[in-house]
Amino acid sequence: MAFDQFFQNMPYINPLEFNFIVNFYEVNSLPGAFNTSIWLFIFAVIAGSILGVAYSIVYRIGSSTGGSDFLTIYYSNKTNKSIGSINRNVNLIILGTIIVLNTIILPVSLINSDIKMSVLKGVGVEEAYNSGLLEQMWNFAKAANNERPDYNMTNILNNFNSPLNLMDKNTYDYLVEYICKNKFDGDLSAGLVAKMKVLFIFGPSLFSSIVLVLTAGITTNTMYPKFKIRTFMMATNKPKDINKLLVEKGYQNDILNWDATNRISGNYLHRSVVMVAMTVLNWHQIEREVFLKDPEIKVTILKTKKVKGIFKYDIKNNEQRDTVMHKVRNNEKELEKIKQIAIVRLNKENEKLNKRLNKKTGKSKKQQN
């Protein structure tokens, strides 16, 4: 029976109304069924993945989604930490604050039926009768059954003639389930309301939201690995070409080179090794051109936790430098200015050198005398 209800009420994407979850409240009104809250987590993963992809695309083009993103991007660039992880931490703080504040003002009628059932079933028949809660639930069930008749509830209302405090547990549990499915929000004690709200905070809404935030952070870090460093060791016969390519692409860190001997099938071959450390994102930008320069190159990628010291995470584009050089070379007036500045600086440097030599010469003469 539970599986029949599951397939009949399974959420789907509605292309006409563009709703991601159709009739979720109906699905959620099936207490104890497999699909009561599981769809919150399924769609949290889907939404988190879509959100992470969207963030990654925006960050790749050097833009921002607005809001707190301006601060997170600045902090990410300042500390060289992954922006997906920073967004995750910020969103978790915001999420916790919003859920707590929202739950404080949340009407009891909007609390999940399974949470209300759990609390009310725990009250018991005697306690509910003595506090007047049982009579409230009985009257609410009568009114709700008149509007939306339920076969089992109708039989209970028609056949139950004993005082309410003599109600058996099975009848009481069904009464609780029925009124909770119909959004019962009677005059509950402060203790019961507080218990419901605490359970609501730590219920499916919170954990599905956490799943969404974590999924978005992981997806963003995967698709935008700006600060994920790897060490690349390239065995090549064209080290000069590889070095030139790295410089032309704007690589700003140390390029280590050394000669090596490579043994293949018993033969010793001379090879050169070029080693650099760069981010995964930067490597993706130049990988194709590296293999075009040397189709026989072999690249070993090593996991690198951190690089201490001066390290540049960005590859600077040299188009602006090339444009300036082109304009200067083709402009005789600019060339003449540069020559005059160079001559003036050279003369100043020569004067400084001559003064130093004269001082040394004077000191040596004094020492001889």
Tab-separated table of C-alpha atoms in Angstrom, residues 6-280:
chain	number	residue	atom	x	y	z
A	6	PHE	CA	4.503	6.508	-3.324
A	7	PHE	CA	4.061	6.175	-7.106
A	8	GLN	CA	0.671	7.902	-7.161
A	9	ASN	CA	1.994	10.975	-5.347
A	10	MET	CA	5.524	11.060	-6.754
A	11	PRO	CA	6.606	14.667	-7.445
A	12	TYR	CA	7.479	15.591	-11.000
A	13	ILE	CA	8.470	18.623	-13.050
A	14	ASN	CA	5.416	20.425	-14.407
A	15	PRO	CA	6.419	22.145	-17.706
A	16	LEU	CA	3.212	24.215	-17.808
A	17	GLU	CA	3.455	25.799	-14.369
A	18	PHE	CA	7.243	25.372	-14.060
A	19	ASN	CA	6.956	23.970	-10.537
A	20	PHE	CA	9.807	21.744	-9.473
A	21	ILE	CA	7.774	19.892	-6.849
A	22	VAL	CA	4.105	19.402	-7.684
A	23	ASN	CA	1.772	18.839	-4.734
A	24	PHE	CA	4.542	18.476	-2.189
A	25	TYR	CA	2.133	19.223	0.658
A	26	GLU	CA	-0.063	16.355	-0.514
A	27	VAL	CA	2.963	14.117	-0.602
A	28	ASN	CA	3.971	15.314	2.858
A	29	SER	CA	0.474	14.584	4.203
A	30	LEU	CA	1.092	10.836	4.010
A	31	PRO	CA	2.506	10.142	7.491
A	32	GLY	CA	4.778	7.133	7.789
A	33	ALA	CA	5.029	6.627	4.020
A	34	PHE	CA	8.428	6.283	2.371
A	35	ASN	CA	8.072	9.536	0.469
A	36	THR	CA	6.994	11.755	3.393
A	37	SER	CA	10.186	13.864	3.495
A	38	ILE	CA	12.644	12.073	1.221
A	39	TRP	CA	11.831	14.381	-1.678
A	40	LEU	CA	13.108	17.358	0.284
A	41	PHE	CA	16.570	15.768	0.249
A	42	ILE	CA	16.378	14.625	-3.390
A	43	PHE	CA	15.458	18.063	-4.647
A	44	ALA	CA	17.943	19.695	-2.242
A	45	VAL	CA	20.738	17.805	-4.040
A	46	ILE	CA	19.345	18.776	-7.455
A	47	ALA	CA	18.902	22.444	-6.482
A	48	GLY	CA	22.347	22.570	-4.842
A	49	SER	CA	23.995	21.161	-7.977
A	50	ILE	CA	22.231	23.684	-10.225
A	51	LEU	CA	23.148	26.510	-7.841
A	52	GLY	CA	26.806	25.410	-7.788
A	53	VAL	CA	26.952	25.284	-11.596
A	54	ALA	CA	25.407	28.769	-11.821
A	55	TYR	CA	27.900	30.172	-9.286
A	56	SER	CA	30.813	28.599	-11.168
A	57	ILE	CA	29.777	30.095	-14.508
A	58	VAL	CA	29.388	33.556	-12.941
A	59	TYR	CA	32.803	33.355	-11.215
A	60	ARG	CA	34.562	32.081	-14.349
A	61	ILE	CA	33.554	35.175	-16.308
A	62	GLY	CA	34.770	37.386	-13.451
A	63	SER	CA	31.333	38.520	-12.330
A	64	SER	CA	29.293	38.277	-9.121
A	65	THR	CA	25.768	37.229	-8.148
A	66	GLY	CA	25.430	40.304	-5.933
A	67	GLY	CA	24.559	40.394	-2.227
A	68	SER	CA	27.252	39.017	0.064
A	69	ASP	CA	29.179	37.707	-2.954
A	70	PHE	CA	31.153	40.946	-3.148
A	71	LEU	CA	32.561	40.254	0.303
A	72	THR	CA	33.144	36.527	-0.221
A	73	ILE	CA	34.963	37.104	-3.523
A	74	TYR	CA	37.144	39.781	-1.911
A	75	TYR	CA	37.904	37.541	1.085
A	76	SER	CA	38.606	34.600	-1.230
A	77	ASN	CA	41.130	36.589	-3.273
A	78	LYS	CA	42.693	38.043	-0.125
A	79	THR	CA	43.168	34.712	1.662
A	80	ASN	CA	43.518	32.428	-1.399
A	81	LYS	CA	40.728	30.178	-0.139
A	82	SER	CA	38.146	28.423	-2.309
A	83	ILE	CA	35.087	30.590	-2.780
A	84	GLY	CA	32.789	27.555	-2.687
A	85	SER	CA	33.964	26.751	0.843
A	86	ILE	CA	33.557	30.371	1.962
A	87	ASN	CA	30.050	30.548	0.479
A	88	ARG	CA	29.216	27.274	2.220
A	89	ASN	CA	30.267	28.593	5.647
A	90	VAL	CA	28.474	31.928	5.194
A	91	ASN	CA	25.290	30.256	3.948
A	92	LEU	CA	25.286	27.784	6.837
A	93	ILE	CA	25.425	30.681	9.318
A	94	ILE	CA	22.634	32.523	7.482
A	95	LEU	CA	20.616	29.308	7.220
A	96	GLY	CA	20.837	28.565	10.934
A	97	THR	CA	19.856	32.113	11.851
A	98	ILE	CA	16.912	32.251	9.433
A	99	ILE	CA	15.519	28.848	10.412
A	100	VAL	CA	15.647	29.638	14.127
A	101	LEU	CA	14.030	33.079	13.708
A	102	ASN	CA	11.445	31.728	11.261
A	103	THR	CA	10.529	28.853	13.568
A	104	ILE	CA	9.944	31.213	16.497
A	105	ILE	CA	7.177	33.055	14.582
A	106	LEU	CA	5.939	30.004	12.636
A	107	PRO	CA	2.216	29.166	13.189
A	108	VAL	CA	1.548	25.673	14.531
A	109	SER	CA	-0.645	24.927	11.488
A	110	LEU	CA	2.426	25.109	9.194
A	111	ILE	CA	4.529	22.647	11.201
A	112	ASN	CA	4.939	19.262	9.502
A	113	SER	CA	2.167	16.800	10.289
A	114	ASP	CA	4.617	14.062	11.273
A	115	ILE	CA	6.228	16.363	13.878
A	116	LYS	CA	2.821	17.273	15.368
A	117	MET	CA	1.835	13.609	15.422
A	118	SER	CA	5.023	12.629	17.205
A	119	VAL	CA	4.449	15.209	19.955
A	120	LEU	CA	0.689	14.647	20.396
A	121	LYS	CA	0.976	10.861	20.435
A	122	GLY	CA	3.516	11.189	23.194
A	123	VAL	CA	1.009	13.098	25.346
A	124	GLY	CA	-1.222	10.062	25.931
A	125	VAL	CA	-4.988	9.764	26.442
A	126	GLU	CA	-5.158	10.633	30.158
A	127	GLU	CA	-2.950	13.716	29.970
A	128	ALA	CA	-4.728	14.955	26.837
A	129	TYR	CA	-8.126	14.470	28.515
A	130	ASN	CA	-7.148	16.225	31.743
A	131	SER	CA	-5.713	19.241	29.878
A	132	GLY	CA	-8.758	19.580	27.623
A	133	LEU	CA	-6.654	18.856	24.555
A	134	LEU	CA	-8.519	15.618	23.753
A	135	GLU	CA	-11.854	17.410	23.602
A	136	GLN	CA	-10.328	20.033	21.246
A	137	MET	CA	-9.025	17.305	18.957
A	138	TRP	CA	-12.392	15.479	19.012
A	139	ASN	CA	-14.326	18.631	18.066
A	140	PHE	CA	-11.781	19.518	15.369
A	141	ALA	CA	-12.104	16.008	13.905
A	142	LYS	CA	-15.908	16.364	13.739
A	143	ALA	CA	-15.700	19.676	11.879
A	144	ALA	CA	-12.993	18.457	9.488
A	145	ASN	CA	-14.879	15.209	8.777
A	146	ASN	CA	-17.985	17.168	7.794
A	147	GLU	CA	-15.983	19.003	5.113
A	148	ARG	CA	-13.796	16.087	3.978
A	149	PRO	CA	-15.377	12.790	5.064
A	150	ASP	CA	-13.022	9.982	6.029
A	151	TYR	CA	-14.431	6.443	6.279
A	152	ASN	CA	-12.462	5.369	9.358
A	153	MET	CA	-12.964	8.687	11.142
A	154	THR	CA	-16.721	8.579	10.409
A	155	ASN	CA	-16.988	5.127	12.014
A	156	ILE	CA	-15.082	6.314	15.097
A	157	LEU	CA	-17.281	9.409	15.468
A	158	ASN	CA	-20.503	7.408	15.020
A	159	ASN	CA	-19.634	4.357	17.139
A	160	PHE	CA	-17.630	5.828	20.017
A	161	ASN	CA	-20.047	6.373	22.908
A	162	SER	CA	-17.744	6.072	25.911
A	163	PRO	CA	-16.251	9.035	27.773
A	164	LEU	CA	-13.200	10.384	25.943
A	165	ASN	CA	-10.842	9.395	28.729
A	166	LEU	CA	-11.665	5.711	28.050
A	167	MET	CA	-10.468	5.922	24.446
A	168	ASP	CA	-8.058	3.110	23.513
A	169	LYS	CA	-4.583	3.864	22.184
A	170	ASN	CA	-5.270	2.795	18.584
A	171	THR	CA	-8.309	5.082	18.353
A	172	TYR	CA	-6.352	7.946	19.956
A	173	ASP	CA	-3.423	7.491	17.551
A	174	TYR	CA	-5.736	7.522	14.519
A	175	LEU	CA	-7.480	10.633	15.855
A	176	VAL	CA	-4.102	12.366	16.194
A	177	GLU	CA	-3.054	11.317	12.673
A	178	TYR	CA	-6.336	12.544	11.195
A	179	ILE	CA	-6.313	15.999	12.801
A	180	CYS	CA	-2.609	16.529	12.046
A	181	LYS	CA	-3.151	15.744	8.360
A	182	ASN	CA	-5.911	18.384	8.410
A	183	LYS	CA	-3.572	21.033	9.922
A	184	PHE	CA	-4.808	21.070	13.508
A	185	ASP	CA	-3.691	24.231	15.338
A	186	GLY	CA	-5.727	24.188	18.536
A	187	ASP	CA	-5.017	25.910	21.832
A	188	LEU	CA	-1.864	23.983	22.673
A	189	SER	CA	0.211	24.520	25.777
A	190	ALA	CA	3.460	26.483	25.503
A	191	GLY	CA	5.412	23.318	26.302
A	192	LEU	CA	3.878	21.330	23.421
A	193	VAL	CA	4.381	24.223	20.983
A	194	ALA	CA	8.020	24.626	22.059
A	195	LYS	CA	8.625	20.889	21.656
A	196	MET	CA	7.101	20.937	18.157
A	197	LYS	CA	9.207	23.912	17.136
A	198	VAL	CA	12.426	22.372	18.445
A	199	LEU	CA	11.675	19.203	16.481
A	200	PHE	CA	10.858	21.357	13.450
A	201	ILE	CA	14.241	23.139	13.661
A	202	PHE	CA	16.058	19.806	13.719
A	203	GLY	CA	13.683	18.230	11.239
A	204	PRO	CA	13.835	17.557	7.479
A	205	SER	CA	13.739	21.269	6.548
A	206	LEU	CA	17.013	22.025	8.312
A	207	PHE	CA	18.916	18.972	7.133
A	208	SER	CA	17.673	19.209	3.538
A	209	SER	CA	18.744	22.877	3.531
A	210	ILE	CA	22.172	21.846	4.839
A	211	VAL	CA	22.362	19.250	2.040
A	212	LEU	CA	21.549	21.999	-0.492
A	213	VAL	CA	24.260	24.328	0.855
A	214	LEU	CA	26.897	21.561	1.012
A	215	THR	CA	26.060	20.354	-2.508
A	216	ALA	CA	26.291	23.908	-3.870
A	217	GLY	CA	29.697	24.413	-2.180
A	218	ILE	CA	31.127	21.101	-3.449
A	219	THR	CA	29.859	21.746	-6.998
A	220	THR	CA	31.301	25.282	-7.018
A	221	ASN	CA	34.725	24.078	-5.825
A	222	THR	CA	34.706	21.269	-8.408
A	223	MET	CA	33.806	23.482	-11.375
A	224	TYR	CA	35.764	26.551	-10.231
A	225	PRO	CA	38.982	25.184	-8.641
A	226	LYS	CA	40.725	28.562	-8.576
A	227	PHE	CA	42.849	27.826	-5.505
A	228	LYS	CA	43.323	24.062	-5.887
A	229	ILE	CA	47.087	23.721	-6.518
A	230	ARG	CA	48.830	20.881	-8.335
A	231	THR	CA	52.509	20.367	-9.181
A	232	PHE	CA	53.072	19.484	-12.849
A	233	MET	CA	56.260	17.643	-13.856
A	234	MET	CA	56.683	17.653	-17.642
A	235	ALA	CA	59.195	15.317	-19.300
A	236	THR	CA	59.881	16.854	-22.708
A	237	ASN	CA	62.366	17.165	-25.550
A	238	LYS	CA	61.365	20.790	-26.077
A	239	PRO	CA	61.999	22.525	-22.739
A	240	LYS	CA	62.686	25.910	-24.354
A	241	ASP	CA	59.358	25.852	-26.188
A	242	ILE	CA	57.486	24.881	-23.006
A	243	ASN	CA	59.252	27.639	-21.028
A	244	LYS	CA	58.452	30.193	-23.706
A	245	LEU	CA	54.799	29.131	-23.766
A	246	LEU	CA	54.476	29.490	-19.991
A	247	VAL	CA	56.017	32.962	-20.053
A	248	GLU	CA	53.852	34.068	-22.992
A	249	LYS	CA	50.731	32.859	-21.202
A	250	GLY	CA	51.636	35.008	-18.205
A	251	TYR	CA	52.795	32.340	-15.746
A	252	GLN	CA	54.381	34.273	-12.848
A	253	ASN	CA	55.889	31.581	-10.583
A	254	ASP	CA	59.188	29.692	-10.646
A	255	ILE	CA	59.813	27.424	-13.633
A	256	LEU	CA	62.270	24.689	-12.613
A	257	ASN	CA	64.284	22.924	-15.316
A	258	TRP	CA	66.792	20.097	-15.217
A	259	ASP	CA	68.206	17.479	-17.535
A	260	ALA	CA	67.305	13.847	-16.943
A	261	THR	CA	67.731	10.390	-18.409
A	262	ASN	CA	64.652	8.422	-19.322
A	263	ARG	CA	64.780	4.639	-19.669
A	264	ILE	CA	62.299	3.167	-22.159
A	265	SER	CA	62.419	-0.508	-23.183
A	266	GLY	CA	66.029	-0.820	-22.011
A	267	ASN	CA	67.173	2.271	-23.898
A	268	TYR	CA	68.368	5.439	-22.191
A	269	LEU	CA	67.017	8.629	-23.722
A	270	HIS	CA	67.930	12.190	-22.889
A	271	ARG	CA	64.953	14.200	-21.660
A	272	SER	CA	64.432	17.489	-19.866
A	273	VAL	CA	62.075	18.003	-16.945
A	274	VAL	CA	60.093	21.201	-16.501
A	275	MET	CA	58.330	21.539	-13.146
A	276	VAL	CA	55.756	24.168	-12.228
A	277	ALA	CA	53.091	24.602	-9.551
A	278	MET	CA	49.788	26.135	-10.633
A	279	THR	CA	46.069	25.913	-10.006
A	280	VAL	CA	43.930	23.313	-11.724
